[in-house]
């Protein structure tokens, strides 16, 4: 489904991003994954190469808090591959700290990674997509954008903003043939969920109509569809992949 496409995936070293990288490679894309450290990037590349040594995959670890670093990395990727067709903004962190214990620094940190880093990578990739007469930008939102979250206010705040960024940019970039969509996973079995208290996870699962925790592959398939030409006329959508969860 992605033959000849060049895709960048942030947070591609594990969880949802890693699964998406694998699925994109299986669908003949060239994949460039971003991670936070050289070591985790190397491990992810090694694991993907184990599945298929011929997978066209490479990885970098630009500092997502630094626009110049991201821009330099993305300019080099564009130079090497001649274009960038797809950007998946997936890196993210979470927190369930109650507001009384939530510092301003905690809040700024989560907004910085979940939202501002997304803006930085989009800014860096846009000139290349415009030069190439189009592209696809996909952002990872969350089911918390249905009803917020009872504790850890920075996370849902960042993800509501991701939806705002997605919908607004779809309108601004439509004339450039750049589609902008988001995928909003429900509770998905990754390291991120393992970091939440068990009673919180059990409580969430009991309220999922499908009574099943999500797999990273479910989210990866939604990204594949939205990245492909099958979704040619779809932009400004927030696609929920959450078993019908409303919490
Ligand atoms: P994960 O913790 O397994 O992966 C997070 C990824 O983000 C990792 O690759 C990590 O390297 C990267 N990352 C985190 N901080 C970074 C930083 N400072 N610089 C660079 N990279 C950084 O979690 P996941 O569940 O795979 O999360 C992926 C996305 O899915 C996130 O945006 C998350 O908010 C979203 N999401 C997850 C769930 C869930 O239940 N797992 C639900 C809804 C949304």
PDB file of C-alpha atoms and ligand atoms in Angstrom:
ATOM      1  CA  UNK A   1       0.000   0.000   0.000  1.00  0.00           C
ATOM      2  CA  UNK A   2       2.987   2.364   0.408  1.00  0.00           C
ATOM      3  CA  UNK A   3       5.222   1.441  -2.509  1.00  0.00           C
ATOM      4  CA  UNK A   4       7.851   4.152  -3.200  1.00  0.00           C
ATOM      5  CA  UNK A   5       6.746   6.223  -0.193  1.00  0.00           C
ATOM      6  CA  UNK A   6       9.229   7.708   2.278  1.00  0.00           C
ATOM      7  CA  UNK A   7       7.879   7.912   5.838  1.00  0.00           C
ATOM      8  CA  UNK A   8       9.256   9.473   9.021  1.00  0.00           C
ATOM      9  CA  UNK A   9       7.862   8.105  12.296  1.00  0.00           C
ATOM     10  CA  UNK A  10       8.677   9.864  15.579  1.00  0.00           C
ATOM     11  CA  UNK A  11       8.608   7.680  18.693  1.00  0.00           C
ATOM     12  CA  UNK A  12       9.287   4.787  16.324  1.00  0.00           C
ATOM     13  CA  UNK A  13      11.484   2.736  18.624  1.00  0.00           C
ATOM     14  CA  UNK A  14       8.776   0.915  20.568  1.00  0.00           C
ATOM     15  CA  UNK A  15       5.038   0.543  21.150  1.00  0.00           C
ATOM     16  CA  UNK A  16       2.671   2.018  18.587  1.00  0.00           C
ATOM     17  CA  UNK A  17       5.425   3.755  16.576  1.00  0.00           C
ATOM     18  CA  UNK A  18       7.513   0.589  16.262  1.00  0.00           C
ATOM     19  CA  UNK A  19       4.507  -1.479  15.161  1.00  0.00           C
ATOM     20  CA  UNK A  20       3.651   1.201  12.595  1.00  0.00           C
ATOM     21  CA  UNK A  21       7.228   1.208  11.291  1.00  0.00           C
ATOM     22  CA  UNK A  22       7.058  -2.579  10.850  1.00  0.00           C
ATOM     23  CA  UNK A  23       3.698  -2.487   9.063  1.00  0.00           C
ATOM     24  CA  UNK A  24       4.852   0.328   6.773  1.00  0.00           C
ATOM     25  CA  UNK A  25       7.990  -1.658   5.875  1.00  0.00           C
ATOM     26  CA  UNK A  26       5.866  -4.729   5.157  1.00  0.00           C
ATOM     27  CA  UNK A  27       3.894  -2.474   2.814  1.00  0.00           C
ATOM     28  CA  UNK A  28       7.020  -1.441   0.911  1.00  0.00           C
ATOM     29  CA  UNK A  29       7.623   2.018   2.374  1.00  0.00           C
ATOM     30  CA  UNK A  30      11.074   3.359   3.175  1.00  0.00           C
ATOM     31  CA  UNK A  31      10.942   4.124   6.897  1.00  0.00           C
ATOM     32  CA  UNK A  32      12.975   6.580   8.937  1.00  0.00           C
ATOM     33  CA  UNK A  33      12.316   6.221  12.615  1.00  0.00           C
ATOM     34  CA  UNK A  34      13.118   8.783  15.289  1.00  0.00           C
ATOM     35  CA  UNK A  35      13.801   7.873  18.913  1.00  0.00           C
ATOM     36  CA  UNK A  36      15.041   9.677  21.980  1.00  0.00           C
ATOM     37  CA  UNK A  37      18.437   7.880  22.241  1.00  0.00           C
ATOM     38  CA  UNK A  38      20.957   6.290  19.869  1.00  0.00           C
ATOM     39  CA  UNK A  39      20.801   3.040  21.820  1.00  0.00           C
ATOM     40  CA  UNK A  40      17.015   2.597  21.534  1.00  0.00           C
ATOM     41  CA  UNK A  41      17.116   3.572  17.858  1.00  0.00           C
ATOM     42  CA  UNK A  42      19.848   0.987  17.182  1.00  0.00           C
ATOM     43  CA  UNK A  43      17.910  -1.709  19.040  1.00  0.00           C
ATOM     44  CA  UNK A  44      14.747  -0.993  17.062  1.00  0.00           C
ATOM     45  CA  UNK A  45      16.651  -1.076  13.756  1.00  0.00           C
ATOM     46  CA  UNK A  46      18.264  -4.354  14.736  1.00  0.00           C
ATOM     47  CA  UNK A  47      14.885  -5.897  15.572  1.00  0.00           C
ATOM     48  CA  UNK A  48      13.376  -4.779  12.256  1.00  0.00           C
ATOM     49  CA  UNK A  49      16.384  -6.056  10.307  1.00  0.00           C
ATOM     50  CA  UNK A  50      15.972  -9.392  12.101  1.00  0.00           C
ATOM     51  CA  UNK A  51      12.524  -9.690  10.561  1.00  0.00           C
ATOM     52  CA  UNK A  52      13.844  -8.782   7.125  1.00  0.00           C
ATOM     53  CA  UNK A  53      17.479  -7.755   6.504  1.00  0.00           C
ATOM     54  CA  UNK A  54      16.392  -5.986   3.304  1.00  0.00           C
ATOM     55  CA  UNK A  55      13.920  -3.647   4.982  1.00  0.00           C
ATOM     56  CA  UNK A  56      14.809  -0.071   3.871  1.00  0.00           C
ATOM     57  CA  UNK A  57      14.868   1.406   7.360  1.00  0.00           C
ATOM     58  CA  UNK A  58      17.127   3.880   9.140  1.00  0.00           C
ATOM     59  CA  UNK A  59      16.923   5.820  12.381  1.00  0.00           C
ATOM     60  CA  UNK A  60      17.980   9.073  14.044  1.00  0.00           C
ATOM     61  CA  UNK A  61      17.625  10.685  17.441  1.00  0.00           C
ATOM     62  CA  UNK A  62      17.170  14.425  16.950  1.00  0.00           C
ATOM     63  CA  UNK A  63      16.296  16.401  20.050  1.00  0.00           C
ATOM     64  CA  UNK A  64      12.548  16.966  19.658  1.00  0.00           C
ATOM     65  CA  UNK A  65      12.845  20.040  21.906  1.00  0.00           C
ATOM     66  CA  UNK A  66      15.185  21.730  19.438  1.00  0.00           C
ATOM     67  CA  UNK A  67      13.835  22.993  16.099  1.00  0.00           C
ATOM     68  CA  UNK A  68      17.274  23.443  14.512  1.00  0.00           C
ATOM     69  CA  UNK A  69      18.263  19.872  15.327  1.00  0.00           C
ATOM     70  CA  UNK A  70      15.013  18.496  13.874  1.00  0.00           C
ATOM     71  CA  UNK A  71      15.322  20.699  10.766  1.00  0.00           C
ATOM     72  CA  UNK A  72      18.902  19.598  10.115  1.00  0.00           C
ATOM     73  CA  UNK A  73      17.919  15.917  10.427  1.00  0.00           C
ATOM     74  CA  UNK A  74      14.859  16.282   8.196  1.00  0.00           C
ATOM     75  CA  UNK A  75      16.746  18.326   5.558  1.00  0.00           C
ATOM     76  CA  UNK A  76      19.381  15.560   5.415  1.00  0.00           C
ATOM     77  CA  UNK A  77      16.716  12.876   5.045  1.00  0.00           C
ATOM     78  CA  UNK A  78      15.104  14.822   2.219  1.00  0.00           C
ATOM     79  CA  UNK A  79      18.479  15.248   0.525  1.00  0.00           C
ATOM     80  CA  UNK A  80      19.237  11.542   0.798  1.00  0.00           C
ATOM     81  CA  UNK A  81      15.829  10.222  -0.325  1.00  0.00           C
ATOM     82  CA  UNK A  82      14.757  13.082  -2.598  1.00  0.00           C
ATOM     83  CA  UNK A  83      11.414  13.535  -0.835  1.00  0.00           C
ATOM     84  CA  UNK A  84       9.373  12.928   2.306  1.00  0.00           C
ATOM     85  CA  UNK A  85       5.857  11.633   1.639  1.00  0.00           C
ATOM     86  CA  UNK A  86       4.608  10.836   5.129  1.00  0.00           C
ATOM     87  CA  UNK A  87       5.263  12.241   8.608  1.00  0.00           C
ATOM     88  CA  UNK A  88       3.857  10.435  11.633  1.00  0.00           C
ATOM     89  CA  UNK A  89       4.066  12.509  14.800  1.00  0.00           C
ATOM     90  CA  UNK A  90       3.770   9.796  17.393  1.00  0.00           C
ATOM     91  CA  UNK A  91       6.314  10.491  20.184  1.00  0.00           C
ATOM     92  CA  UNK A  92       4.543  11.154  23.436  1.00  0.00           C
ATOM     93  CA  UNK A  93       4.669  10.955  27.206  1.00  0.00           C
ATOM     94  CA  UNK A  94       1.914  10.631  29.768  1.00  0.00           C
ATOM     95  CA  UNK A  95       1.220  11.404  33.402  1.00  0.00           C
ATOM     96  CA  UNK A  96      -1.613  10.790  35.846  1.00  0.00           C
ATOM     97  CA  UNK A  97      -0.386  13.122  38.609  1.00  0.00           C
ATOM     98  CA  UNK A  98      -3.224  14.964  40.394  1.00  0.00           C
ATOM     99  CA  UNK A  99      -3.263  18.750  39.956  1.00  0.00           C
ATOM    100  CA  UNK A 100      -2.126  19.538  43.519  1.00  0.00           C
ATOM    101  CA  UNK A 101       1.112  17.667  42.844  1.00  0.00           C
ATOM    102  CA  UNK A 102       1.422  18.730  39.194  1.00  0.00           C
ATOM    103  CA  UNK A 103       4.172  21.312  38.837  1.00  0.00           C
ATOM    104  CA  UNK A 104       4.272  23.967  36.143  1.00  0.00           C
ATOM    105  CA  UNK A 105       7.451  22.278  34.871  1.00  0.00           C
ATOM    106  CA  UNK A 106       5.604  18.930  34.565  1.00  0.00           C
ATOM    107  CA  UNK A 107       2.875  20.645  32.573  1.00  0.00           C
ATOM    108  CA  UNK A 108       5.342  22.414  30.285  1.00  0.00           C
ATOM    109  CA  UNK A 109       7.273  19.181  29.721  1.00  0.00           C
ATOM    110  CA  UNK A 110       4.243  17.244  28.518  1.00  0.00           C
ATOM    111  CA  UNK A 111       3.059  20.091  26.275  1.00  0.00           C
ATOM    112  CA  UNK A 112       6.582  20.386  24.880  1.00  0.00           C
ATOM    113  CA  UNK A 113       6.835  16.741  23.786  1.00  0.00           C
ATOM    114  CA  UNK A 114       3.215  15.933  22.947  1.00  0.00           C
ATOM    115  CA  UNK A 115       2.395  19.189  21.180  1.00  0.00           C
ATOM    116  CA  UNK A 116       5.217  21.650  20.486  1.00  0.00           C
ATOM    117  CA  UNK A 117       7.534  18.915  19.185  1.00  0.00           C
ATOM    118  CA  UNK A 118       4.776  18.027  16.717  1.00  0.00           C
ATOM    119  CA  UNK A 119       4.669  21.644  15.542  1.00  0.00           C
ATOM    120  CA  UNK A 120       8.469  21.635  15.183  1.00  0.00           C
ATOM    121  CA  UNK A 121       8.578  18.501  13.014  1.00  0.00           C
ATOM    122  CA  UNK A 122       5.682  19.729  10.872  1.00  0.00           C
ATOM    123  CA  UNK A 123       7.455  23.090  10.335  1.00  0.00           C
ATOM    124  CA  UNK A 124      10.626  21.251   9.333  1.00  0.00           C
ATOM    125  CA  UNK A 125       8.948  18.856   6.908  1.00  0.00           C
ATOM    126  CA  UNK A 126       6.519  21.272   5.240  1.00  0.00           C
ATOM    127  CA  UNK A 127       8.883  22.973   2.756  1.00  0.00           C
ATOM    128  CA  UNK A 128       9.824  19.526   1.423  1.00  0.00           C
ATOM    129  CA  UNK A 129       6.222  18.348   1.136  1.00  0.00           C
ATOM    130  CA  UNK A 130       5.258  21.572  -0.615  1.00  0.00           C
ATOM    131  CA  UNK A 131       8.180  21.188  -3.048  1.00  0.00           C
ATOM    132  CA  UNK A 132       7.022  17.649  -3.716  1.00  0.00           C
ATOM    133  CA  UNK A 133       3.436  18.867  -4.374  1.00  0.00           C
ATOM    134  CA  UNK A 134       1.865  17.008  -1.476  1.00  0.00           C
ATOM    135  CA  UNK A 135       2.191  14.722   1.479  1.00  0.00           C
ATOM    136  CA  UNK A 136       0.509  13.162   4.472  1.00  0.00           C
ATOM    137  CA  UNK A 137       0.850  14.268   8.097  1.00  0.00           C
ATOM    138  CA  UNK A 138      -0.582  11.971  10.763  1.00  0.00           C
ATOM    139  CA  UNK A 139      -0.614  12.781  14.467  1.00  0.00           C
ATOM    140  CA  UNK A 140      -1.172  10.511  17.450  1.00  0.00           C
ATOM    141  CA  UNK A 141      -4.036  11.827  19.538  1.00  0.00           C
ATOM    142  CA  UNK A 142      -5.816   9.840  22.259  1.00  0.00           C
ATOM    143  CA  UNK A 143      -9.208   8.596  23.393  1.00  0.00           C
ATOM    144  CA  UNK A 144      -8.927  11.133  26.246  1.00  0.00           C
ATOM    145  CA  UNK A 145     -10.055  13.739  23.701  1.00  0.00           C
ATOM    146  CA  UNK A 146     -13.578  12.356  24.064  1.00  0.00           C
ATOM    147  CA  UNK A 147     -14.049  13.198  27.748  1.00  0.00           C
ATOM    148  CA  UNK A 148     -10.766  14.330  29.275  1.00  0.00           C
ATOM    149  CA  UNK A 149      -9.003  12.417  32.054  1.00  0.00           C
ATOM    150  CA  UNK A 150      -9.800  12.542  35.784  1.00  0.00           C
ATOM    151  CA  UNK A 151      -6.165  13.111  36.822  1.00  0.00           C
ATOM    152  CA  UNK A 152      -3.003  14.265  35.021  1.00  0.00           C
ATOM    153  CA  UNK A 153      -4.444  17.291  33.232  1.00  0.00           C
ATOM    154  CA  UNK A 154      -1.417  17.988  31.009  1.00  0.00           C
ATOM    155  CA  UNK A 155      -1.911  14.839  28.937  1.00  0.00           C
ATOM    156  CA  UNK A 156      -5.519  15.388  27.815  1.00  0.00           C
ATOM    157  CA  UNK A 157      -4.802  19.093  27.357  1.00  0.00           C
ATOM    158  CA  UNK A 158      -1.961  18.253  24.971  1.00  0.00           C
ATOM    159  CA  UNK A 159      -4.060  15.750  23.034  1.00  0.00           C
ATOM    160  CA  UNK A 160      -7.079  18.083  22.662  1.00  0.00           C
ATOM    161  CA  UNK A 161      -4.560  20.559  21.230  1.00  0.00           C
ATOM    162  CA  UNK A 162      -3.266  17.880  18.852  1.00  0.00           C
ATOM    163  CA  UNK A 163      -6.807  17.559  17.487  1.00  0.00           C
ATOM    164  CA  UNK A 164      -7.014  21.344  17.090  1.00  0.00           C
ATOM    165  CA  UNK A 165      -3.682  21.446  15.294  1.00  0.00           C
ATOM    166  CA  UNK A 166      -4.744  18.565  13.035  1.00  0.00           C
ATOM    167  CA  UNK A 167      -8.106  19.999  12.013  1.00  0.00           C
ATOM    168  CA  UNK A 168      -6.758  23.534  11.515  1.00  0.00           C
ATOM    169  CA  UNK A 169      -3.736  22.468   9.479  1.00  0.00           C
ATOM    170  CA  UNK A 170      -5.903  20.226   7.296  1.00  0.00           C
ATOM    171  CA  UNK A 171      -7.693  23.385   6.185  1.00  0.00           C
ATOM    172  CA  UNK A 172      -4.527  25.417   5.737  1.00  0.00           C
ATOM    173  CA  UNK A 173      -2.590  22.711   3.895  1.00  0.00           C
ATOM    174  CA  UNK A 174      -5.398  21.230   1.786  1.00  0.00           C
ATOM    175  CA  UNK A 175      -4.562  23.572  -1.129  1.00  0.00           C
ATOM    176  CA  UNK A 176      -1.014  22.129  -1.100  1.00  0.00           C
ATOM    177  CA  UNK A 177      -2.386  18.560  -1.369  1.00  0.00           C
ATOM    178  CA  UNK A 178      -1.115  17.811   2.121  1.00  0.00           C
ATOM    179  CA  UNK A 179      -3.587  15.734   4.103  1.00  0.00           C
ATOM    180  CA  UNK A 180      -3.534  16.058   7.904  1.00  0.00           C
ATOM    181  CA  UNK A 181      -5.294  13.514  10.108  1.00  0.00           C
ATOM    182  CA  UNK A 182      -4.946  12.044  13.582  1.00  0.00           C
ATOM    183  CA  UNK A 183      -5.408   8.588  15.045  1.00  0.00           C
ATOM    184  CA  UNK A 184      -6.760   8.513  18.592  1.00  0.00           C
ATOM    185  CA  UNK A 185      -5.860   5.207  20.262  1.00  0.00           C
ATOM    186  CA  UNK A 186      -7.732   3.821  23.224  1.00  0.00           C
ATOM    187  CA  UNK A 187      -5.983   1.886  25.979  1.00  0.00           C
ATOM    188  CA  UNK A 188      -3.207   0.185  24.034  1.00  0.00           C
ATOM    189  CA  UNK A 189      -0.846  -2.409  25.397  1.00  0.00           C
ATOM    190  CA  UNK A 190       2.520  -0.569  25.386  1.00  0.00           C
ATOM    191  CA  UNK A 191       5.118   0.625  27.923  1.00  0.00           C
ATOM    192  CA  UNK A 192       3.040   3.781  28.302  1.00  0.00           C
ATOM    193  CA  UNK A 193       0.083   1.856  29.685  1.00  0.00           C
ATOM    194  CA  UNK A 194       2.310  -0.319  31.864  1.00  0.00           C
ATOM    195  CA  UNK A 195       3.394   2.891  33.617  1.00  0.00           C
ATOM    196  CA  UNK A 196      -0.189   3.600  34.747  1.00  0.00           C
ATOM    197  CA  UNK A 197      -1.523   2.214  38.059  1.00  0.00           C
ATOM    198  CA  UNK A 198      -3.090  -1.252  37.583  1.00  0.00           C
ATOM    199  CA  UNK A 199      -6.425  -0.223  39.124  1.00  0.00           C
ATOM    200  CA  UNK A 200      -6.635   2.610  36.589  1.00  0.00           C
ATOM    201  CA  UNK A 201      -6.048   0.207  33.665  1.00  0.00           C
ATOM    202  CA  UNK A 202      -8.557  -2.379  34.999  1.00  0.00           C
ATOM    203  CA  UNK A 203     -11.116   0.339  35.489  1.00  0.00           C
ATOM    204  CA  UNK A 204     -10.655   1.580  31.930  1.00  0.00           C
ATOM    205  CA  UNK A 205     -10.904  -1.927  30.411  1.00  0.00           C
ATOM    206  CA  UNK A 206     -14.121  -2.636  32.325  1.00  0.00           C
ATOM    207  CA  UNK A 207     -15.627   0.398  30.608  1.00  0.00           C
ATOM    208  CA  UNK A 208     -14.565  -0.465  27.062  1.00  0.00           C
ATOM    209  CA  UNK A 209     -17.611  -1.746  25.150  1.00  0.00           C
ATOM    210  CA  UNK A 210     -15.413  -4.329  23.391  1.00  0.00           C
ATOM    211  CA  UNK A 211     -13.938  -5.402  26.800  1.00  0.00           C
ATOM    212  CA  UNK A 212     -10.531  -5.768  25.235  1.00  0.00           C
ATOM    213  CA  UNK A 213      -7.281  -3.848  25.543  1.00  0.00           C
ATOM    214  CA  UNK A 214      -5.971  -2.464  22.244  1.00  0.00           C
ATOM    215  CA  UNK A 215      -2.907  -3.856  20.494  1.00  0.00           C
ATOM    216  CA  UNK A 216      -0.341  -1.507  18.900  1.00  0.00           C
ATOM    217  CA  UNK A 217      -1.056  -3.269  15.583  1.00  0.00           C
ATOM    218  CA  UNK A 218      -4.679  -2.021  15.655  1.00  0.00           C
ATOM    219  CA  UNK A 219      -3.392   1.560  15.677  1.00  0.00           C
ATOM    220  CA  UNK A 220      -0.708   0.807  13.073  1.00  0.00           C
ATOM    221  CA  UNK A 221      -3.407  -0.402  10.657  1.00  0.00           C
ATOM    222  CA  UNK A 222      -5.291   2.875  11.023  1.00  0.00           C
ATOM    223  CA  UNK A 223      -2.082   4.783  10.259  1.00  0.00           C
ATOM    224  CA  UNK A 224      -1.494   2.581   7.216  1.00  0.00           C
ATOM    225  CA  UNK A 225      -4.950   3.312   5.838  1.00  0.00           C
ATOM    226  CA  UNK A 226      -4.694   7.063   6.423  1.00  0.00           C
ATOM    227  CA  UNK A 227      -1.169   7.218   4.974  1.00  0.00           C
ATOM    228  CA  UNK A 228      -2.159   5.328   1.828  1.00  0.00           C
ATOM    229  CA  UNK A 229      -3.891   6.551  -1.309  1.00  0.00           C
ATOM    230  CA  UNK A 230      -6.986   4.660  -0.085  1.00  0.00           C
ATOM    231  CA  UNK A 231      -7.550   7.742   2.092  1.00  0.00           C
ATOM    232  CA  UNK A 232      -6.967  10.156  -0.800  1.00  0.00           C
ATOM    233  CA  UNK A 233      -9.954  12.423   0.019  1.00  0.00           C
ATOM    234  CA  UNK A 234      -9.767  12.185   3.826  1.00  0.00           C
ATOM    235  CA  UNK A 235      -8.326  15.107   5.763  1.00  0.00           C
ATOM    236  CA  UNK A 236      -9.042  16.789   9.106  1.00  0.00           C
ATOM    237  CA  UNK A 237     -10.290  13.529  10.647  1.00  0.00           C
ATOM    238  CA  UNK A 238      -9.623  12.219  14.148  1.00  0.00           C
ATOM    239  CA  UNK A 239      -9.933   8.445  13.758  1.00  0.00           C
ATOM    240  CA  UNK A 240     -10.653   6.746  17.085  1.00  0.00           C
ATOM    241  CA  UNK A 241      -9.232   3.228  17.484  1.00  0.00           C
ATOM    242  CA  UNK A 242     -10.493   2.418  20.960  1.00  0.00           C
ATOM    243  CA  UNK A 243     -13.040  -0.409  21.007  1.00  0.00           C
ATOM    244  CA  UNK A 244     -15.819   2.148  21.399  1.00  0.00           C
ATOM    245  CA  UNK A 245     -14.458   3.576  24.644  1.00  0.00           C
ATOM    246  CA  UNK A 246     -16.086   6.814  25.786  1.00  0.00           C
ATOM    247  CA  UNK A 247     -13.982   7.428  28.895  1.00  0.00           C
TER     248      UNK A 247
HETATM  249  P1  LIG B   1       5.665   4.232  24.402  1.00  0.00           P
HETATM  250  O1  LIG B   1       6.027   4.845  25.697  1.00  0.00           O
HETATM  251  O2  LIG B   1       5.843   2.778  24.181  1.00  0.00           O
HETATM  252  O3  LIG B   1       6.377   5.006  23.198  1.00  0.00           O
HETATM  253  C1  LIG B   1       6.576   6.383  23.212  1.00  0.00           C
HETATM  254  C2  LIG B   1       7.568   6.753  22.139  1.00  0.00           C
HETATM  255  O4  LIG B   1       7.787   8.165  22.223  1.00  0.00           O
HETATM  256  C3  LIG B   1       8.916   6.059  22.308  1.00  0.00           C
HETATM  257  O5  LIG B   1       9.408   5.629  21.064  1.00  0.00           O
HETATM  258  C4  LIG B   1       9.801   7.169  22.859  1.00  0.00           C
HETATM  259  O6  LIG B   1      11.152   7.054  22.462  1.00  0.00           O
HETATM  260  C5  LIG B   1       9.173   8.417  22.265  1.00  0.00           C
HETATM  261  N1  LIG B   1       9.480   9.582  23.095  1.00  0.00           N
HETATM  262  C6  LIG B   1       9.005   9.856  24.327  1.00  0.00           C
HETATM  263  N2  LIG B   1       9.593  10.975  24.796  1.00  0.00           N
HETATM  264  C7  LIG B   1      10.455  11.403  23.843  1.00  0.00           C
HETATM  265  C8  LIG B   1      11.361  12.479  23.729  1.00  0.00           C
HETATM  266  N3  LIG B   1      11.528  13.353  24.716  1.00  0.00           N
HETATM  267  N4  LIG B   1      12.098  12.603  22.591  1.00  0.00           N
HETATM  268  C9  LIG B   1      11.960  11.725  21.599  1.00  0.00           C
HETATM  269  N5  LIG B   1      11.126  10.673  21.631  1.00  0.00           N
HETATM  270  C10 LIG B   1      10.376  10.516  22.739  1.00  0.00           C
HETATM  271  O7  LIG B   1       4.132   4.617  24.226  1.00  0.00           O
HETATM  272  P2  LIG B   1       3.040   4.367  23.091  1.00  0.00           P
HETATM  273  O8  LIG B   1       1.839   3.908  23.813  1.00  0.00           O
HETATM  274  O9  LIG B   1       3.555   3.597  21.947  1.00  0.00           O
HETATM  275  O10 LIG B   1       2.788   5.901  22.684  1.00  0.00           O
HETATM  276  C11 LIG B   1       2.827   6.378  21.366  1.00  0.00           C
HETATM  277  C12 LIG B   1       1.807   7.483  21.222  1.00  0.00           C
HETATM  278  O11 LIG B   1       0.501   6.945  21.418  1.00  0.00           O
HETATM  279  C13 LIG B   1       1.943   8.627  22.230  1.00  0.00           C
HETATM  280  O12 LIG B   1       1.763   9.866  21.576  1.00  0.00           O
HETATM  281  C14 LIG B   1       0.794   8.382  23.192  1.00  0.00           C
HETATM  282  O13 LIG B   1       0.340   9.562  23.809  1.00  0.00           O
HETATM  283  C15 LIG B   1      -0.238   7.789  22.283  1.00  0.00           C
HETATM  284  N6  LIG B   1      -1.288   7.020  22.954  1.00  0.00           N
HETATM  285  C16 LIG B   1      -0.989   5.869  23.613  1.00  0.00           C
HETATM  286  C17 LIG B   1      -2.016   5.180  24.236  1.00  0.00           C
HETATM  287  C18 LIG B   1      -1.763   3.901  24.970  1.00  0.00           C
HETATM  288  O14 LIG B   1      -2.700   3.431  25.634  1.00  0.00           O
HETATM  289  N7  LIG B   1      -0.598   3.300  24.868  1.00  0.00           N
HETATM  290  C19 LIG B   1      -3.325   5.664  24.187  1.00  0.00           C
HETATM  291  C20 LIG B   1      -3.583   6.835  23.511  1.00  0.00           C
HETATM  292  C21 LIG B   1      -2.550   7.507  22.881  1.00  0.00           C
END
